[in-house]
PDB file of C-alpha atoms in Angstrom:
ATOM      1  CA  UNK A   6      48.112  43.226 -29.911  1.00 75.00           C
ATOM      2  CA  UNK A   7      49.334  40.551 -27.500  1.00 81.00           C
ATOM      3  CA  UNK A   8      49.161  38.224 -29.544  1.00 94.00           C
ATOM      4  CA  UNK A   9      49.050  35.556 -27.757  1.00 97.00           C
ATOM      5  CA  UNK A  10      49.884  35.564 -24.012  1.00 97.00           C
ATOM      6  CA  UNK A  11      50.058  33.171 -20.643  1.00 98.00           C
ATOM      7  CA  UNK A  12      49.954  33.082 -17.397  1.00 97.00           C
ATOM      8  CA  UNK A  13      52.081  32.404 -15.361  1.00 97.00           C
ATOM      9  CA  UNK A  14      55.275  32.476 -17.261  1.00 96.00           C
ATOM     10  CA  UNK A  15      57.203  29.676 -13.879  1.00 97.00           C
ATOM     11  CA  UNK A  16      54.843  28.190 -11.696  1.00 97.00           C
ATOM     12  CA  UNK A  17      56.702  24.907  -8.561  1.00 97.00           C
ATOM     13  CA  UNK A  18      54.623  23.069  -7.371  1.00 97.00           C
ATOM     14  CA  UNK A  19      54.315  20.448  -5.154  1.00 98.00           C
ATOM     15  CA  UNK A  20      53.037  16.305  -6.502  1.00 98.00           C
ATOM     16  CA  UNK A  21      49.069  16.036  -5.793  1.00 97.00           C
ATOM     17  CA  UNK A  22      48.819  20.249  -6.195  1.00 97.00           C
ATOM     18  CA  UNK A  23      46.489  21.379  -8.764  1.00 97.00           C
ATOM     19  CA  UNK A  24      46.268  24.511 -10.986  1.00 96.00           C
ATOM     20  CA  UNK A  25      45.373  26.493 -14.282  1.00 98.00           C
ATOM     21  CA  UNK A  26      47.713  27.484 -16.810  1.00 98.00           C
ATOM     22  CA  UNK A  27      45.254  30.385 -18.597  1.00 98.00           C
ATOM     23  CA  UNK A  28      46.062  31.343 -22.109  1.00 98.00           C
ATOM     24  CA  UNK A  29      44.713  34.071 -23.612  1.00 98.00           C
ATOM     25  CA  UNK A  30      44.323  35.257 -27.139  1.00 97.00           C
ATOM     26  CA  UNK A  31      43.419  39.001 -29.049  1.00 95.00           C
ATOM     27  CA  UNK A  32      43.075  37.671 -32.930  1.00 94.00           C
ATOM     28  CA  UNK A  33      39.498  36.724 -32.418  1.00 94.00           C
ATOM     29  CA  UNK A  34      41.254  33.259 -33.641  1.00 94.00           C
ATOM     30  CA  UNK A  35      38.781  29.750 -34.003  1.00 94.00           C
ATOM     31  CA  UNK A  36      41.371  27.331 -32.893  1.00 94.00           C
ATOM     32  CA  UNK A  37      43.388  27.662 -30.251  1.00 96.00           C
ATOM     33  CA  UNK A  38      45.672  24.275 -28.761  1.00 96.00           C
ATOM     34  CA  UNK A  39      48.307  23.165 -25.413  1.00 98.00           C
ATOM     35  CA  UNK A  40      51.686  22.035 -25.952  1.00 97.00           C
ATOM     36  CA  UNK A  41      53.781  20.135 -23.818  1.00 98.00           C
ATOM     37  CA  UNK A  42      57.682  20.619 -24.744  1.00 97.00           C
ATOM     38  CA  UNK A  43      60.281  18.144 -23.442  1.00 94.00           C
ATOM     39  CA  UNK A  44      63.932  18.197 -23.984  1.00 85.00           C
ATOM     40  CA  UNK A  45      64.706  16.019 -27.060  1.00 78.00           C
ATOM     41  CA  UNK A  46      61.042  15.484 -27.916  1.00 80.00           C
ATOM     42  CA  UNK A  47      59.745  18.526 -29.598  1.00 87.00           C
ATOM     43  CA  UNK A  48      56.396  19.941 -29.028  1.00 94.00           C
ATOM     44  CA  UNK A  49      53.416  17.054 -28.528  1.00 95.00           C
ATOM     45  CA  UNK A  50      49.790  18.235 -28.352  1.00 95.00           C
ATOM     46  CA  UNK A  51      48.197  17.918 -25.490  1.00 97.00           C
ATOM     47  CA  UNK A  52      44.444  19.455 -25.634  1.00 97.00           C
ATOM     48  CA  UNK A  53      42.960  21.677 -28.593  1.00 95.00           C
ATOM     49  CA  UNK A  54      39.544  23.447 -29.536  1.00 96.00           C
ATOM     50  CA  UNK A  55      38.102  24.335 -32.605  1.00 93.00           C
ATOM     51  CA  UNK A  56      35.654  26.828 -31.204  1.00 93.00           C
ATOM     52  CA  UNK A  57      34.038  28.588 -27.656  1.00 95.00           C
ATOM     53  CA  UNK A  58      32.202  25.978 -25.647  1.00 95.00           C
ATOM     54  CA  UNK A  59      34.287  22.769 -27.834  1.00 95.00           C
ATOM     55  CA  UNK A  60      37.504  21.158 -26.854  1.00 96.00           C
ATOM     56  CA  UNK A  61      39.132  17.380 -27.607  1.00 94.00           C
ATOM     57  CA  UNK A  62      42.041  15.075 -27.269  1.00 94.00           C
ATOM     58  CA  UNK A  63      45.853  15.696 -28.516  1.00 93.00           C
ATOM     59  CA  UNK A  64      48.636  12.941 -28.273  1.00 91.00           C
ATOM     60  CA  UNK A  65      48.898  12.954 -24.339  1.00 95.00           C
ATOM     61  CA  UNK A  66      45.940  14.086 -22.375  1.00 97.00           C
ATOM     62  CA  UNK A  67      46.605  12.080 -19.248  1.00 97.00           C
ATOM     63  CA  UNK A  68      46.349  14.460 -16.546  1.00 97.00           C
ATOM     64  CA  UNK A  69      45.108  16.908 -17.941  1.00 98.00           C
ATOM     65  CA  UNK A  70      41.709  18.987 -18.656  1.00 97.00           C
ATOM     66  CA  UNK A  71      40.649  22.319 -20.672  1.00 98.00           C
ATOM     67  CA  UNK A  72      37.759  24.164 -21.065  1.00 98.00           C
ATOM     68  CA  UNK A  73      37.023  27.258 -22.929  1.00 97.00           C
ATOM     69  CA  UNK A  74      34.754  28.886 -21.800  1.00 95.00           C
ATOM     70  CA  UNK A  75      35.160  32.086 -23.740  1.00 96.00           C
ATOM     71  CA  UNK A  76      36.604  32.477 -27.231  1.00 96.00           C
ATOM     72  CA  UNK A  77      39.635  33.935 -26.344  1.00 97.00           C
ATOM     73  CA  UNK A  78      40.488  32.444 -23.623  1.00 98.00           C
ATOM     74  CA  UNK A  79      41.507  28.251 -23.478  1.00 98.00           C
ATOM     75  CA  UNK A  80      42.952  26.592 -20.414  1.00 98.00           C
ATOM     76  CA  UNK A  81      44.704  23.784 -18.870  1.00 98.00           C
ATOM     77  CA  UNK A  82      44.178  22.678 -15.696  1.00 98.00           C
ATOM     78  CA  UNK A  83      46.308  20.050 -13.836  1.00 97.00           C
ATOM     79  CA  UNK A  84      44.173  18.276 -10.500  1.00 92.00           C
ATOM     80  CA  UNK A  85      47.051  16.088  -9.543  1.00 96.00           C
ATOM     81  CA  UNK A  86      50.414  17.560 -10.665  1.00 97.00           C
ATOM     82  CA  UNK A  87      53.175  14.609 -10.967  1.00 97.00           C
ATOM     83  CA  UNK A  88      56.492  14.732 -11.165  1.00 97.00           C
ATOM     84  CA  UNK A  89      56.044  13.748 -15.071  1.00 97.00           C
ATOM     85  CA  UNK A  90      54.161  16.695 -15.902  1.00 97.00           C
ATOM     86  CA  UNK A  91      57.274  18.829 -15.393  1.00 97.00           C
ATOM     87  CA  UNK A  92      57.937  20.625 -18.902  1.00 98.00           C
ATOM     88  CA  UNK A  93      57.355  23.824 -20.734  1.00 97.00           C
ATOM     89  CA  UNK A  94      53.920  24.364 -22.204  1.00 98.00           C
ATOM     90  CA  UNK A  95      53.016  26.076 -24.890  1.00 98.00           C
ATOM     91  CA  UNK A  96      49.844  27.808 -25.878  1.00 98.00           C
ATOM     92  CA  UNK A  97      48.898  28.418 -29.463  1.00 97.00           C
ATOM     93  CA  UNK A  98      45.945  30.152 -32.005  1.00 96.00           C
ATOM     94  CA  UNK A  99      44.854  29.882 -35.031  1.00 93.00           C
ATOM     95  CA  UNK A 100      42.024  31.019 -37.377  1.00 89.00           C
ATOM     96  CA  UNK A 101      41.433  27.681 -38.840  1.00 80.00           C
ATOM     97  CA  UNK A 102      41.928  26.795 -42.779  1.00 74.00           C
ATOM     98  CA  UNK A 103      41.984  30.263 -43.708  1.00 71.00           C
ATOM     99  CA  UNK A 104      45.392  30.700 -42.967  1.00 73.00           C
ATOM    100  CA  UNK A 105      46.345  27.274 -43.861  1.00 79.00           C
ATOM    101  CA  UNK A 106      46.213  26.749 -39.908  1.00 82.00           C
ATOM    102  CA  UNK A 107      49.185  28.412 -39.208  1.00 88.00           C
ATOM    103  CA  UNK A 108      49.558  28.797 -35.230  1.00 92.00           C
ATOM    104  CA  UNK A 109      50.788  31.665 -32.959  1.00 95.00           C
ATOM    105  CA  UNK A 110      52.423  30.361 -30.118  1.00 96.00           C
ATOM    106  CA  UNK A 111      52.791  32.008 -26.613  1.00 97.00           C
ATOM    107  CA  UNK A 112      55.736  32.754 -24.087  1.00 96.00           C
ATOM    108  CA  UNK A 113      54.983  29.507 -22.763  1.00 97.00           C
ATOM    109  CA  UNK A 114      55.340  28.320 -19.118  1.00 97.00           C
ATOM    110  CA  UNK A 115      57.341  26.135 -17.509  1.00 97.00           C
ATOM    111  CA  UNK A 116      56.862  24.003 -14.592  1.00 98.00           C
ATOM    112  CA  UNK A 117      58.356  22.104 -12.412  1.00 97.00           C
ATOM    113  CA  UNK A 118      56.605  19.445 -10.559  1.00 97.00           C
ATOM    114  CA  UNK A 119      58.889  18.447  -6.978  1.00 97.00           C
TER     115      UNK A 119
ATOM    116  CA  UNK B   1      50.544   7.220 -36.301  1.00 82.00           C
ATOM    117  CA  UNK B   2      51.954  10.234 -38.040  1.00 87.00           C
ATOM    118  CA  UNK B   3      55.057  10.201 -37.241  1.00 91.00           C
ATOM    119  CA  UNK B   4      57.550  13.510 -38.087  1.00 94.00           C
ATOM    120  CA  UNK B   5      61.510  12.668 -38.468  1.00 96.00           C
ATOM    121  CA  UNK B   6      64.423  15.710 -38.813  1.00 97.00           C
ATOM    122  CA  UNK B   7      67.586  15.017 -39.553  1.00 97.00           C
ATOM    123  CA  UNK B   8      70.148  16.173 -37.914  1.00 97.00           C
ATOM    124  CA  UNK B   9      69.287  16.893 -34.871  1.00 96.00           C
ATOM    125  CA  UNK B  10      72.453  19.105 -33.985  1.00 96.00           C
ATOM    126  CA  UNK B  11      74.413  21.242 -36.882  1.00 95.00           C
ATOM    127  CA  UNK B  12      78.093  23.405 -36.218  1.00 95.00           C
ATOM    128  CA  UNK B  13      78.225  25.015 -39.124  1.00 92.00           C
ATOM    129  CA  UNK B  14      80.870  27.756 -40.242  1.00 95.00           C
ATOM    130  CA  UNK B  15      79.869  30.875 -40.649  1.00 96.00           C
ATOM    131  CA  UNK B  16      79.763  31.632 -44.229  1.00 96.00           C
ATOM    132  CA  UNK B  17      79.057  27.964 -44.710  1.00 96.00           C
ATOM    133  CA  UNK B  18      75.907  26.016 -46.506  1.00 97.00           C
ATOM    134  CA  UNK B  19      73.581  23.062 -44.936  1.00 95.00           C
ATOM    135  CA  UNK B  20      70.439  21.584 -45.361  1.00 97.00           C
ATOM    136  CA  UNK B  21      67.646  19.906 -42.462  1.00 98.00           C
ATOM    137  CA  UNK B  22      65.648  17.394 -43.907  1.00 98.00           C
ATOM    138  CA  UNK B  23      62.727  16.758 -42.285  1.00 97.00           C
ATOM    139  CA  UNK B  24      60.807  13.395 -43.075  1.00 96.00           C
ATOM    140  CA  UNK B  25      57.263  12.842 -42.341  1.00 94.00           C
ATOM    141  CA  UNK B  26      55.308   8.847 -42.717  1.00 92.00           C
ATOM    142  CA  UNK B  27      51.687  10.012 -43.776  1.00 86.00           C
ATOM    143  CA  UNK B  28      49.954  11.167 -46.565  1.00 82.00           C
ATOM    144  CA  UNK B  29      49.788  15.569 -45.494  1.00 81.00           C
ATOM    145  CA  UNK B  30      49.182  18.545 -47.519  1.00 75.00           C
ATOM    146  CA  UNK B  31      50.769  20.473 -45.621  1.00 86.00           C
ATOM    147  CA  UNK B  32      54.071  21.705 -44.067  1.00 93.00           C
ATOM    148  CA  UNK B  33      55.926  24.175 -41.250  1.00 95.00           C
ATOM    149  CA  UNK B  34      58.950  25.448 -40.322  1.00 97.00           C
ATOM    150  CA  UNK B  35      59.475  27.507 -37.286  1.00 97.00           C
ATOM    151  CA  UNK B  36      62.388  28.982 -35.031  1.00 97.00           C
ATOM    152  CA  UNK B  37      62.917  28.482 -31.683  1.00 97.00           C
ATOM    153  CA  UNK B  38      65.074  30.861 -29.700  1.00 96.00           C
ATOM    154  CA  UNK B  39      66.747  29.335 -26.310  1.00 92.00           C
ATOM    155  CA  UNK B  40      64.385  29.913 -23.509  1.00 91.00           C
ATOM    156  CA  UNK B  41      61.649  31.449 -25.723  1.00 94.00           C
ATOM    157  CA  UNK B  42      58.962  30.749 -28.143  1.00 95.00           C
ATOM    158  CA  UNK B  43      58.136  29.431 -31.378  1.00 96.00           C
ATOM    159  CA  UNK B  44      58.329  31.203 -34.074  1.00 95.00           C
ATOM    160  CA  UNK B  45      56.567  30.688 -37.853  1.00 95.00           C
ATOM    161  CA  UNK B  46      59.103  30.686 -40.889  1.00 97.00           C
ATOM    162  CA  UNK B  47      57.492  29.152 -43.447  1.00 96.00           C
ATOM    163  CA  UNK B  48      54.058  27.547 -44.847  1.00 93.00           C
ATOM    164  CA  UNK B  49      54.180  25.152 -47.364  1.00 94.00           C
ATOM    165  CA  UNK B  50      50.656  24.126 -48.842  1.00 88.00           C
ATOM    166  CA  UNK B  51      51.217  22.110 -51.922  1.00 85.00           C
ATOM    167  CA  UNK B  52      53.972  19.744 -53.862  1.00 85.00           C
ATOM    168  CA  UNK B  53      56.975  21.407 -55.041  1.00 87.00           C
ATOM    169  CA  UNK B  54      56.257  24.604 -53.147  1.00 91.00           C
ATOM    170  CA  UNK B  55      59.524  26.715 -52.531  1.00 95.00           C
ATOM    171  CA  UNK B  56      59.373  29.354 -50.468  1.00 96.00           C
ATOM    172  CA  UNK B  57      62.491  31.907 -49.285  1.00 97.00           C
ATOM    173  CA  UNK B  58      63.443  34.319 -46.731  1.00 96.00           C
ATOM    174  CA  UNK B  59      66.839  35.680 -46.034  1.00 96.00           C
ATOM    175  CA  UNK B  60      69.390  32.799 -46.040  1.00 97.00           C
ATOM    176  CA  UNK B  61      66.469  30.346 -45.457  1.00 98.00           C
ATOM    177  CA  UNK B  62      64.970  28.603 -48.329  1.00 98.00           C
ATOM    178  CA  UNK B  63      62.285  25.863 -47.348  1.00 98.00           C
ATOM    179  CA  UNK B  64      61.096  23.587 -50.001  1.00 97.00           C
ATOM    180  CA  UNK B  65      58.000  21.307 -49.715  1.00 95.00           C
ATOM    181  CA  UNK B  66      57.678  17.152 -52.152  1.00 94.00           C
ATOM    182  CA  UNK B  67      54.546  15.730 -50.987  1.00 91.00           C
ATOM    183  CA  UNK B  68      55.148  12.398 -53.260  1.00 92.00           C
ATOM    184  CA  UNK B  69      58.544  11.841 -51.022  1.00 93.00           C
ATOM    185  CA  UNK B  70      57.528  13.153 -47.933  1.00 94.00           C
ATOM    186  CA  UNK B  71      60.104  15.108 -47.527  1.00 96.00           C
ATOM    187  CA  UNK B  72      60.821  18.870 -46.907  1.00 97.00           C
ATOM    188  CA  UNK B  73      64.656  20.264 -46.422  1.00 98.00           C
ATOM    189  CA  UNK B  74      65.391  23.809 -45.421  1.00 98.00           C
ATOM    190  CA  UNK B  75      68.381  24.780 -46.736  1.00 98.00           C
ATOM    191  CA  UNK B  76      70.693  27.813 -45.016  1.00 97.00           C
ATOM    192  CA  UNK B  77      72.969  29.616 -47.537  1.00 97.00           C
ATOM    193  CA  UNK B  78      75.735  31.609 -46.012  1.00 96.00           C
ATOM    194  CA  UNK B  79      75.136  30.699 -41.996  1.00 95.00           C
ATOM    195  CA  UNK B  80      75.623  33.644 -40.126  1.00 96.00           C
ATOM    196  CA  UNK B  81      76.154  33.430 -36.321  1.00 96.00           C
ATOM    197  CA  UNK B  82      71.983  35.392 -35.444  1.00 96.00           C
ATOM    198  CA  UNK B  83      70.643  31.927 -37.512  1.00 97.00           C
ATOM    199  CA  UNK B  84      71.521  29.791 -34.418  1.00 97.00           C
ATOM    200  CA  UNK B  85      68.693  28.893 -32.913  1.00 97.00           C
ATOM    201  CA  UNK B  86      66.778  25.242 -32.978  1.00 97.00           C
ATOM    202  CA  UNK B  87      64.553  24.459 -35.932  1.00 98.00           C
ATOM    203  CA  UNK B  88      61.168  22.410 -35.809  1.00 97.00           C
ATOM    204  CA  UNK B  89      59.068  21.094 -39.197  1.00 97.00           C
ATOM    205  CA  UNK B  90      55.762  20.172 -38.225  1.00 95.00           C
ATOM    206  CA  UNK B  91      52.818  18.704 -40.381  1.00 93.00           C
ATOM    207  CA  UNK B  92      49.262  17.514 -39.782  1.00 86.00           C
ATOM    208  CA  UNK B  93      47.379  14.610 -41.175  1.00 72.00           C
ATOM    209  CA  UNK B  94      45.446  16.599 -43.598  1.00 64.00           C
ATOM    210  CA  UNK B  95      41.533  16.126 -44.185  1.00 62.00           C
ATOM    211  CA  UNK B  96      39.585  17.438 -41.496  1.00 63.00           C
ATOM    212  CA  UNK B  97      42.433  17.428 -38.562  1.00 73.00           C
ATOM    213  CA  UNK B  98      41.756  21.470 -37.633  1.00 74.00           C
ATOM    214  CA  UNK B  99      45.786  22.044 -37.775  1.00 79.00           C
ATOM    215  CA  UNK B 100      47.037  19.415 -34.860  1.00 87.00           C
ATOM    216  CA  UNK B 101      50.412  19.779 -35.748  1.00 91.00           C
ATOM    217  CA  UNK B 102      52.813  16.565 -35.017  1.00 92.00           C
ATOM    218  CA  UNK B 103      56.430  17.984 -34.746  1.00 94.00           C
ATOM    219  CA  UNK B 104      60.167  16.505 -35.675  1.00 95.00           C
ATOM    220  CA  UNK B 105      62.596  16.464 -32.491  1.00 95.00           C
ATOM    221  CA  UNK B 106      64.151  20.233 -33.368  1.00 96.00           C
ATOM    222  CA  UNK B 107      67.484  20.471 -35.056  1.00 97.00           C
ATOM    223  CA  UNK B 108      69.818  22.619 -32.867  1.00 96.00           C
ATOM    224  CA  UNK B 109      71.780  24.877 -35.211  1.00 97.00           C
ATOM    225  CA  UNK B 110      75.119  26.943 -33.743  1.00 97.00           C
ATOM    226  CA  UNK B 111      76.875  28.703 -36.424  1.00 97.00           C
ATOM    227  CA  UNK B 112      80.366  29.370 -34.956  1.00 94.00           C
ATOM    228  CA  UNK B 113      83.040  32.115 -36.379  1.00 86.00           C
TER     229      UNK B 113
END
């Protein structure tokens, strides 16, 4: 089991460029989440999904879009990157209520927007 | 709006000493999670606390939950260098929140010889 994987691990973008971050999990989890981590602020939820084909906004969704076309994948898109989106992005997944929503995290993607 | 506050934010300890990290949250919640993060790494689940009075222990770490006081503690016993990391607590708003977690700011723990 690879668990939760994220692609890419590092990326540098120029302001206005777009990109997609890919999260994949092989644990058959229903729930998937995207967080961003900034110094001194813990992790903040961007978007989440409660199942294939569903997505919902989290705490800081502006400037991001997501899609969950397959149960095992959750994509995070930046349409027009801004320096304020420089951050470390973590994907997580969980079974849901049966496992008390315990979340398993991927290794992270470090994004720099210049 | 759910808020989660940890203190202290920075903790420098000597090996062999005991200390406690506190996690307060602002609204009713039925569960509390503790995670560990090593520098440049991902988050590792330490404890899931699911009810008032819950206590869990793993090695030198013990976590407890008091839902009435909206407080969780992470107690470190006889610290060793390997415990140096950032510790996060997190909770959700309960009900159908689908596990949407709100995290504390994190406590950076450094254990010195």
